[in-house]
Coordinates of C-alpha atoms in Angstrom, one line a residue:
M1 CA 22.7 28.0 -97.4
K2 CA 26.5 27.5 -96.9
R3 CA 28.0 24.3 -98.3
G4 CA 28.8 23.3 -94.8
F5 CA 25.1 23.0 -94.1
Y6 CA 24.6 20.3 -96.6
T7 CA 27.4 18.4 -95.1
I8 CA 25.8 18.6 -91.7
M9 CA 22.5 17.4 -93.0
S10 CA 24.1 14.3 -94.7
A11 CA 26.0 13.4 -91.4
Q12 CA 22.7 13.8 -89.4
F13 CA 20.6 11.8 -91.9
F14 CA 22.9 8.7 -91.8
S15 CA 23.6 8.9 -88.2
S16 CA 19.7 9.1 -87.3
L17 CA 19.0 6.4 -89.9
A18 CA 21.3 3.9 -88.1
D19 CA 20.0 5.0 -84.6
N20 CA 16.4 4.0 -85.6
A21 CA 17.3 1.0 -87.5
L22 CA 19.5 -0.2 -84.5
F23 CA 16.4 0.0 -82.2
V24 CA 14.7 -2.4 -84.5
A25 CA 17.7 -4.7 -84.5
A26 CA 18.1 -4.5 -80.7
V27 CA 14.6 -5.5 -80.1
E28 CA 15.0 -8.5 -82.4
L29 CA 18.2 -9.5 -80.7
L30 CA 16.5 -9.4 -77.3
R31 CA 13.6 -11.4 -78.6
T32 CA 15.5 -14.1 -80.2
G33 CA 17.6 -14.3 -77.1
G34 CA 14.6 -15.1 -75.1
A35 CA 14.8 -11.9 -73.0
P36 CA 11.5 -11.0 -71.2
E37 CA 9.3 -8.3 -72.9
W38 CA 10.1 -5.6 -70.3
Q39 CA 13.8 -5.5 -71.4
S40 CA 12.6 -4.5 -74.9
A41 CA 10.3 -1.9 -73.5
A42 CA 13.3 -0.6 -71.5
L43 CA 15.4 0.3 -74.5
V44 CA 13.6 3.6 -74.9
P45 CA 13.9 5.0 -71.5
M46 CA 17.5 3.7 -71.5
F47 CA 18.1 5.8 -74.5
A48 CA 16.5 8.9 -73.2
L49 CA 17.9 8.5 -69.7
F50 CA 21.6 9.6 -70.8
Y51 CA 20.2 12.8 -72.4
V52 CA 19.1 13.7 -68.9
V53 CA 21.9 12.4 -66.8
L54 CA 24.7 13.7 -69.1
A55 CA 23.2 17.0 -70.0
P56 CA 25.5 19.0 -67.6
F57 CA 28.5 17.6 -69.3
V58 CA 27.8 17.1 -73.0
G59 CA 26.9 20.7 -73.7
A60 CA 30.3 21.8 -72.1
F61 CA 32.0 19.1 -74.2
A62 CA 30.4 20.5 -77.4
D63 CA 31.6 24.0 -76.8
A64 CA 35.1 22.9 -75.8
L65 CA 35.8 21.2 -79.3
P66 CA 35.0 22.0 -83.0
K67 CA 31.6 20.8 -83.5
G68 CA 32.5 18.3 -86.2
R69 CA 35.1 16.7 -84.1
V70 CA 32.5 16.3 -81.4
M71 CA 30.0 14.6 -83.8
F72 CA 32.8 12.4 -85.0
I73 CA 33.5 11.2 -81.4
S74 CA 29.9 10.7 -80.8
N75 CA 29.5 8.5 -83.8
A76 CA 32.6 6.5 -82.6
I77 CA 30.8 5.9 -79.4
K78 CA 27.7 4.6 -81.3
V79 CA 29.9 2.2 -83.2
L80 CA 31.4 0.8 -79.9
G81 CA 27.7 0.2 -78.7
C82 CA 27.2 -1.8 -81.9
L83 CA 30.3 -3.7 -81.5
L84 CA 29.4 -4.6 -77.8
M85 CA 26.1 -6.1 -79.0
L86 CA 28.1 -8.1 -81.7
F87 CA 30.5 -9.4 -79.0
G88 CA 27.9 -10.8 -76.7
H89 CA 27.3 -8.0 -74.2
H90 CA 23.8 -7.5 -73.0
P91 CA 21.9 -5.4 -75.7
L92 CA 20.4 -3.0 -73.0
L93 CA 24.0 -2.2 -71.7
A94 CA 25.2 -1.9 -75.3
Y95 CA 22.2 0.4 -76.3
A96 CA 23.0 2.5 -73.3
V97 CA 26.4 3.1 -74.8
V98 CA 24.8 4.1 -78.2
G99 CA 22.4 6.5 -76.0
L100 CA 25.5 8.1 -74.6
G101 CA 26.9 8.7 -78.1
A102 CA 23.5 10.2 -79.2
A103 CA 23.4 12.5 -76.0
A104 CA 26.8 13.8 -76.9
Y105 CA 25.9 14.2 -80.6
S106 CA 22.8 16.4 -80.2
P107 CA 24.4 19.5 -78.7
A108 CA 27.0 19.7 -81.4
K109 CA 24.4 18.9 -84.2
Y110 CA 22.2 21.8 -83.4
G111 CA 24.8 24.0 -81.8
I112 CA 26.8 24.2 -85.1
L113 CA 23.8 25.7 -86.9
T114 CA 23.9 28.9 -84.8
E115 CA 27.6 29.1 -85.4
L116 CA 27.4 28.6 -89.0
L117 CA 24.2 30.4 -90.1
P118 CA 22.9 33.9 -89.5
A119 CA 19.6 34.3 -87.5
S120 CA 17.6 34.9 -90.7
Q121 CA 18.2 31.4 -91.8
L122 CA 17.7 29.5 -88.5
V123 CA 14.1 28.6 -89.2
K124 CA 14.8 27.4 -92.6
A125 CA 17.6 25.3 -91.4
N126 CA 15.7 23.8 -88.6
G127 CA 12.8 23.0 -90.9
W128 CA 15.1 21.0 -93.2
I129 CA 17.0 19.3 -90.2
E130 CA 13.8 18.2 -88.5
G131 CA 12.3 17.1 -91.8
L132 CA 15.3 15.1 -92.6
T133 CA 15.5 13.7 -89.2
I134 CA 11.9 12.6 -89.2
T135 CA 12.4 11.0 -92.7
S136 CA 15.4 9.3 -91.5
I137 CA 13.2 7.9 -88.6
I138 CA 10.7 6.5 -91.0
L139 CA 13.4 5.0 -93.3
G140 CA 15.5 3.9 -90.4
V141 CA 12.6 1.7 -89.0
L142 CA 11.9 0.3 -92.4
L143 CA 15.6 -0.4 -92.9
G144 CA 15.8 -2.2 -89.6
G145 CA 12.7 -4.3 -90.2
Q146 CA 14.2 -5.4 -93.5
L147 CA 17.5 -6.1 -92.3
V148 CA 16.3 -8.6 -89.7
G149 CA 13.6 -9.9 -92.2
P150 CA 14.3 -13.3 -93.7
A151 CA 14.6 -12.1 -97.2
V152 CA 17.7 -9.7 -96.5
S153 CA 19.1 -11.6 -93.5
A154 CA 19.5 -14.7 -95.5
H155 CA 21.8 -13.0 -98.0
L156 CA 23.8 -11.2 -95.0
L157 CA 24.2 -14.5 -93.1
A158 CA 25.4 -16.2 -96.3
L159 CA 28.6 -14.2 -96.3
N160 CA 29.6 -16.3 -93.3
V161 CA 31.1 -13.4 -91.3
P162 CA 32.8 -14.9 -88.1
G163 CA 30.6 -14.3 -84.9
V164 CA 27.6 -13.4 -86.8
T165 CA 24.9 -16.1 -86.4
T166 CA 21.7 -14.5 -86.3
A167 CA 19.6 -11.9 -88.3
A168 CA 19.8 -9.3 -85.7
E169 CA 23.7 -9.5 -85.5
A170 CA 23.9 -9.4 -89.3
A171 CA 21.9 -6.3 -89.3
I172 CA 23.9 -4.7 -86.5
G173 CA 27.0 -5.5 -88.6
V174 CA 25.6 -3.4 -91.6
L175 CA 24.7 -0.4 -89.3
V176 CA 28.3 -0.3 -88.2
F177 CA 29.1 0.8 -91.8
I178 CA 26.3 3.3 -91.8
Y179 CA 27.6 5.0 -88.7
V180 CA 31.1 5.0 -90.3
L181 CA 29.7 6.6 -93.5
A182 CA 28.2 9.4 -91.1
S183 CA 31.5 9.7 -89.4
I184 CA 33.1 10.6 -92.7
F185 CA 30.6 13.5 -93.3
N186 CA 31.5 14.6 -89.8
L187 CA 35.2 15.1 -90.8
R188 CA 34.1 17.2 -93.6
I189 CA 32.0 19.5 -91.5
P190 CA 33.9 23.1 -91.6
R191 CA 35.2 24.7 -88.6
T192 CA 33.5 27.8 -87.8
A193 CA 34.9 31.2 -86.5
A194 CA 33.0 30.7 -83.2
P195 CA 35.4 30.6 -80.1
L196 CA 35.9 27.5 -78.3
V197 CA 34.9 27.6 -74.6
P198 CA 37.6 25.4 -72.7
L199 CA 36.3 23.0 -69.9
R200 CA 37.0 24.2 -66.5
Q201 CA 40.0 22.9 -65.1
D202 CA 41.7 23.1 -61.8
A203 CA 45.3 21.4 -61.4
S204 CA 44.8 21.0 -57.7
K205 CA 41.7 18.7 -58.3
G206 CA 41.1 15.4 -59.9
L207 CA 39.2 14.4 -63.0
V208 CA 36.1 13.7 -61.0
A209 CA 36.1 17.1 -59.1
N210 CA 36.7 19.0 -62.3
T211 CA 33.7 16.9 -63.9
L212 CA 31.5 17.8 -61.1
A213 CA 32.4 21.3 -61.3
L214 CA 30.3 21.6 -64.5
L215 CA 27.1 20.9 -62.5
P216 CA 26.9 24.5 -61.1
D217 CA 27.7 25.9 -64.5
F218 CA 24.8 23.8 -66.0
R219 CA 22.4 24.8 -63.3
E220 CA 23.4 28.4 -64.0
C221 CA 22.7 28.0 -67.8
N222 CA 19.3 26.2 -67.2
R223 CA 18.3 29.1 -64.9
R224 CA 19.5 31.8 -67.3
L225 CA 17.4 30.3 -70.1
W226 CA 14.3 30.0 -68.0
R227 CA 14.7 33.7 -66.8
D228 CA 14.9 35.0 -70.4
K229 CA 11.6 36.5 -71.6
L230 CA 11.7 34.8 -75.0
G231 CA 13.8 31.7 -73.9
Q232 CA 11.3 30.7 -71.3
I233 CA 8.4 30.7 -73.8
S234 CA 10.3 28.8 -76.5
L235 CA 11.9 26.2 -74.0
S236 CA 8.5 25.5 -72.3
T237 CA 6.9 25.0 -75.8
T238 CA 9.6 22.7 -77.2
T239 CA 9.8 20.8 -74.0
L240 CA 6.1 20.1 -74.0
F241 CA 6.0 19.2 -77.7
W242 CA 8.9 16.7 -77.5
G243 CA 7.5 15.2 -74.3
V244 CA 4.3 14.7 -76.4
S245 CA 6.0 13.5 -79.4
G246 CA 8.1 11.0 -77.6
N247 CA 5.0 9.4 -76.3
L248 CA 2.6 9.9 -79.1
R249 CA 3.8 6.7 -80.9
Y250 CA 2.5 4.7 -77.9
I251 CA -0.8 6.6 -77.7
V252 CA -1.4 6.0 -81.5
L253 CA -0.6 2.3 -81.0
A254 CA -3.2 2.1 -78.0
W255 CA -5.8 4.1 -80.0
A256 CA -5.4 1.9 -83.3
A257 CA -5.9 -1.2 -81.2
V258 CA -9.2 -0.3 -79.8
A259 CA -10.5 2.1 -82.4
L260 CA -9.5 0.3 -85.4
G261 CA -8.7 -3.3 -84.1
Y262 CA -5.2 -3.1 -85.6
G263 CA -2.2 -5.2 -84.5
T264 CA 1.2 -3.9 -83.8
T265 CA 2.3 -4.0 -87.5
Q266 CA -0.7 -2.0 -88.9
A267 CA -0.6 0.5 -86.0
S268 CA 3.1 1.3 -86.5
A269 CA 2.2 2.3 -90.0
L270 CA 0.0 4.9 -88.6
V271 CA 2.9 6.1 -86.4
G272 CA 4.8 6.8 -89.7
V273 CA 1.8 8.7 -91.1
V274 CA 2.1 11.1 -88.1
A275 CA 5.8 11.4 -88.9
I276 CA 5.1 12.2 -92.4
G277 CA 2.8 15.0 -91.3
T278 CA 5.4 16.3 -89.0
A279 CA 7.9 16.5 -91.7
A280 CA 5.6 18.3 -94.1
G281 CA 4.7 20.8 -91.4
A282 CA 8.4 21.3 -90.5
V283 CA 9.2 22.1 -94.2
L284 CA 6.2 24.4 -94.5
A285 CA 7.2 26.4 -91.5
S286 CA 10.7 26.7 -92.8
M287 CA 9.5 28.3 -95.8
R288 CA 6.8 30.6 -94.2
M289 CA 7.9 31.7 -90.7
R290 CA 10.5 34.1 -89.6
L291 CA 12.4 34.0 -86.4
Q292 CA 10.9 37.2 -85.0
H293 CA 7.3 35.7 -85.6
A294 CA 7.9 32.4 -83.8
T295 CA 5.6 33.1 -80.9
R296 CA 2.8 33.4 -83.3
V297 CA 2.5 29.6 -83.4
I298 CA 1.7 29.1 -79.7
P299 CA -2.1 28.7 -80.4
M300 CA -1.2 25.6 -82.6
G301 CA -0.1 23.8 -79.5
I302 CA -3.6 24.3 -77.8
A303 CA -5.1 23.0 -81.1
M304 CA -2.9 19.8 -81.0
G305 CA -4.0 19.0 -77.5
L306 CA -7.8 19.2 -78.5
L307 CA -6.9 17.1 -81.6
V308 CA -5.5 14.3 -79.6
I309 CA -8.8 14.2 -77.8
C310 CA -10.7 13.8 -81.2
M311 CA -8.9 10.6 -81.9
N312 CA -11.5 9.1 -79.6
F313 CA -14.3 9.7 -82.2
I314 CA -12.5 8.3 -85.4
H315 CA -13.2 4.6 -86.2
N316 CA -12.6 4.7 -89.9
L317 CA -9.1 4.4 -91.6
W318 CA -9.9 6.8 -94.3
V319 CA -10.6 9.5 -91.8
A320 CA -7.7 8.4 -89.5
V321 CA -5.0 8.9 -92.1
P322 CA -5.7 12.5 -93.1
F323 CA -6.3 13.3 -89.4
L324 CA -2.9 12.1 -88.2
I325 CA -1.3 14.0 -91.1
V326 CA -2.9 17.2 -90.0
L327 CA -2.0 16.3 -86.2
G328 CA 1.6 15.7 -87.3
G329 CA 1.8 18.8 -89.6
L330 CA 0.5 21.2 -86.5
G331 CA 3.4 19.8 -84.6
G332 CA 6.1 20.2 -87.2
Y333 CA 4.8 23.8 -87.9
L334 CA 4.9 24.5 -84.2
V335 CA 8.2 23.3 -83.3
V336 CA 10.4 24.4 -86.1
P337 CA 10.2 28.3 -85.4
M338 CA 10.1 27.7 -81.6
N339 CA 13.2 25.5 -81.8
A340 CA 15.0 28.1 -83.9
L341 CA 14.0 30.8 -81.4
L342 CA 15.3 28.7 -78.5
Q343 CA 18.6 28.1 -80.4
H344 CA 19.1 31.8 -81.1
R345 CA 18.4 32.8 -77.4
G346 CA 20.7 30.1 -76.0
H347 CA 23.5 31.0 -78.4
N348 CA 23.4 34.5 -77.2
L349 CA 23.1 33.7 -73.5
M350 CA 25.5 30.9 -73.1
G351 CA 27.0 29.4 -76.1
A352 CA 25.4 26.9 -78.8
G353 CA 26.4 23.5 -77.2
R354 CA 25.4 24.4 -73.5
S355 CA 22.0 25.9 -74.8
I356 CA 21.2 22.5 -76.6
A357 CA 22.3 20.5 -73.6
V358 CA 19.8 22.5 -71.4
Q359 CA 17.1 22.0 -74.0
N360 CA 17.7 18.1 -74.2
F361 CA 17.8 17.9 -70.4
N362 CA 14.3 19.5 -70.2
E363 CA 12.7 17.8 -73.3
Q364 CA 14.0 14.3 -72.4
A365 CA 12.8 14.9 -68.8
C366 CA 9.4 15.6 -70.0
I367 CA 9.4 12.5 -72.3
L368 CA 10.3 10.4 -69.2
G369 CA 7.6 12.2 -67.0
L370 CA 4.7 12.1 -69.5
G371 CA 5.7 8.5 -70.3
L372 CA 5.5 7.5 -66.6
L373 CA 2.2 9.3 -66.2
Y374 CA 0.7 7.5 -69.3
S375 CA 2.0 4.2 -68.1
L376 CA 0.6 4.7 -64.7
S377 CA -2.7 5.6 -66.0
T378 CA -3.0 2.4 -67.9
L379 CA -1.7 0.4 -65.0
W380 CA -4.5 1.9 -62.8
G381 CA -7.1 0.5 -65.2
L382 CA -7.8 3.7 -67.2
S383 CA -9.0 2.9 -70.8
A384 CA -7.2 3.9 -73.9
Y385 CA -10.0 6.4 -74.6
G386 CA -9.7 7.8 -71.0
A387 CA -6.0 8.2 -71.2
I388 CA -6.0 9.8 -74.5
T389 CA -8.6 12.4 -73.4
G390 CA -6.5 13.0 -70.1
F391 CA -3.3 13.4 -72.3
G392 CA -5.0 15.9 -74.6
L393 CA -6.4 18.0 -71.9
I394 CA -2.9 18.2 -70.4
V395 CA -1.4 19.4 -73.5
A396 CA -4.1 21.9 -74.4
F397 CA -4.0 23.4 -70.8
I398 CA -0.3 23.8 -70.6
M399 CA -0.1 25.4 -73.9
W400 CA -3.0 27.7 -72.8
L401 CA -0.8 28.6 -69.8
I402 CA 2.2 29.3 -72.0
R403 CA 0.2 31.5 -74.0
R404 CA -0.9 33.5 -71.1
W405 CA 2.7 33.6 -69.9
Y406 CA 3.9 35.1 -73.0
L407 CA 1.0 37.7 -73.2
Y408 CA 1.9 38.6 -69.5
N409 CA 5.6 39.1 -70.6
C410 CA 4.4 41.4 -73.3
R411 CA 2.4 43.6 -70.9
N412 CA 4.7 43.7 -68.0
H413 CA 8.1 43.4 -69.8
G414 CA 7.1 44.7 -73.3
G415 CA 10.4 46.7 -73.6
E416 CA 12.6 43.5 -73.0
V417 CA 10.4 41.4 -75.3
R418 CA 10.4 44.0 -78.1
R419 CA 14.3 44.2 -77.7
L420 CA 14.9 40.6 -77.8
L421 CA 12.7 40.3 -81.0
N422 CA 14.6 43.1 -82.6
V423 CA 17.8 41.1 -81.9
A424 CA 16.2 38.2 -83.7
R425 CA 15.2 40.3 -86.5
H426 CA 18.8 41.3 -87.5
D427 CA 21.6 39.1 -88.2
H428 CA 24.3 41.5 -87.2
H429 CA 23.0 41.5 -83.7

């Protein structure tokens, strides 16, 4: 790997670490402030919403500037969100600003991989990035819990920093420095040889009109990726995977409560077990899979859906832990090669930043849609076991349809599919 890749990994680790620790601190800030419980629950959709709303704009922004500078600006926006929390603004509003920064960060983070590395190293790079991101999620949640806990917060509050009076505020103050550390790594990310794609500007129109002009461009990029015979398969697979993963923590919490009698603290540890399995599967895929063989992992998506249903029959912790590791491992092994293939096709079709923005739009919309479906099913009185069964069947059925879609493309557009796989096989293409 080129040296710049390790700089990107370092920047991503610290930025994601702070993101996940900040979520815990924001929840604690709301609870200590006496906010109703729905506001804590609203933090997650508030964060995901900006990925969907800003998708037409952040991709173009990431392609218009060097990716390292975009990541630096995005981290600066996250710091602004932290400062808004510290200065008394509503945590939901401040956390939305952090989500804005994260939405702008993602296209640059993944887009620079296709600019910096050849196609033959994309699977490996995605494996390490995904594994590192999942590790930072686990450590970030633990860090946030410790920072707002009595042992660490007592020492932080003893510093008597002006304006910091609660454990949550002290934790947010620490996280500002972690974001700054990530920003330092952003400044060290090398400038690649990829040409910049300037934003469309019309001197006769105002800022709002020029910004809205990006909407047709985004719509065309979205359409182009869905029409690509490999792009449509990888995009549908990753969209479903992240839609499932974004809601799996809620499913695990609900299942652990009824199957194992666990409270939130114990059940959240099982969410970490799934993440460990996902990280292991991601790293394994990075070592074993090649870009041109990415479509071979599609049957694993069907297996994932069926395994989710099997959760209903597990009532023992010693069975649950290895089962959840396997479930997470299948997901990690599935998403890494398909993610790399999607990045590769997007980079060839429209540029790295725009393709990642299209990917984020579809994936985050799936998270919102599946989350709404799961929430409504519980609201209508469906039991946790019934909801899990329905969720698993939906996943297995959609992955089966994706597999049929790919086989259809191979039969009816075989020449095009072989040509695209050949492009993925050779770096000089």
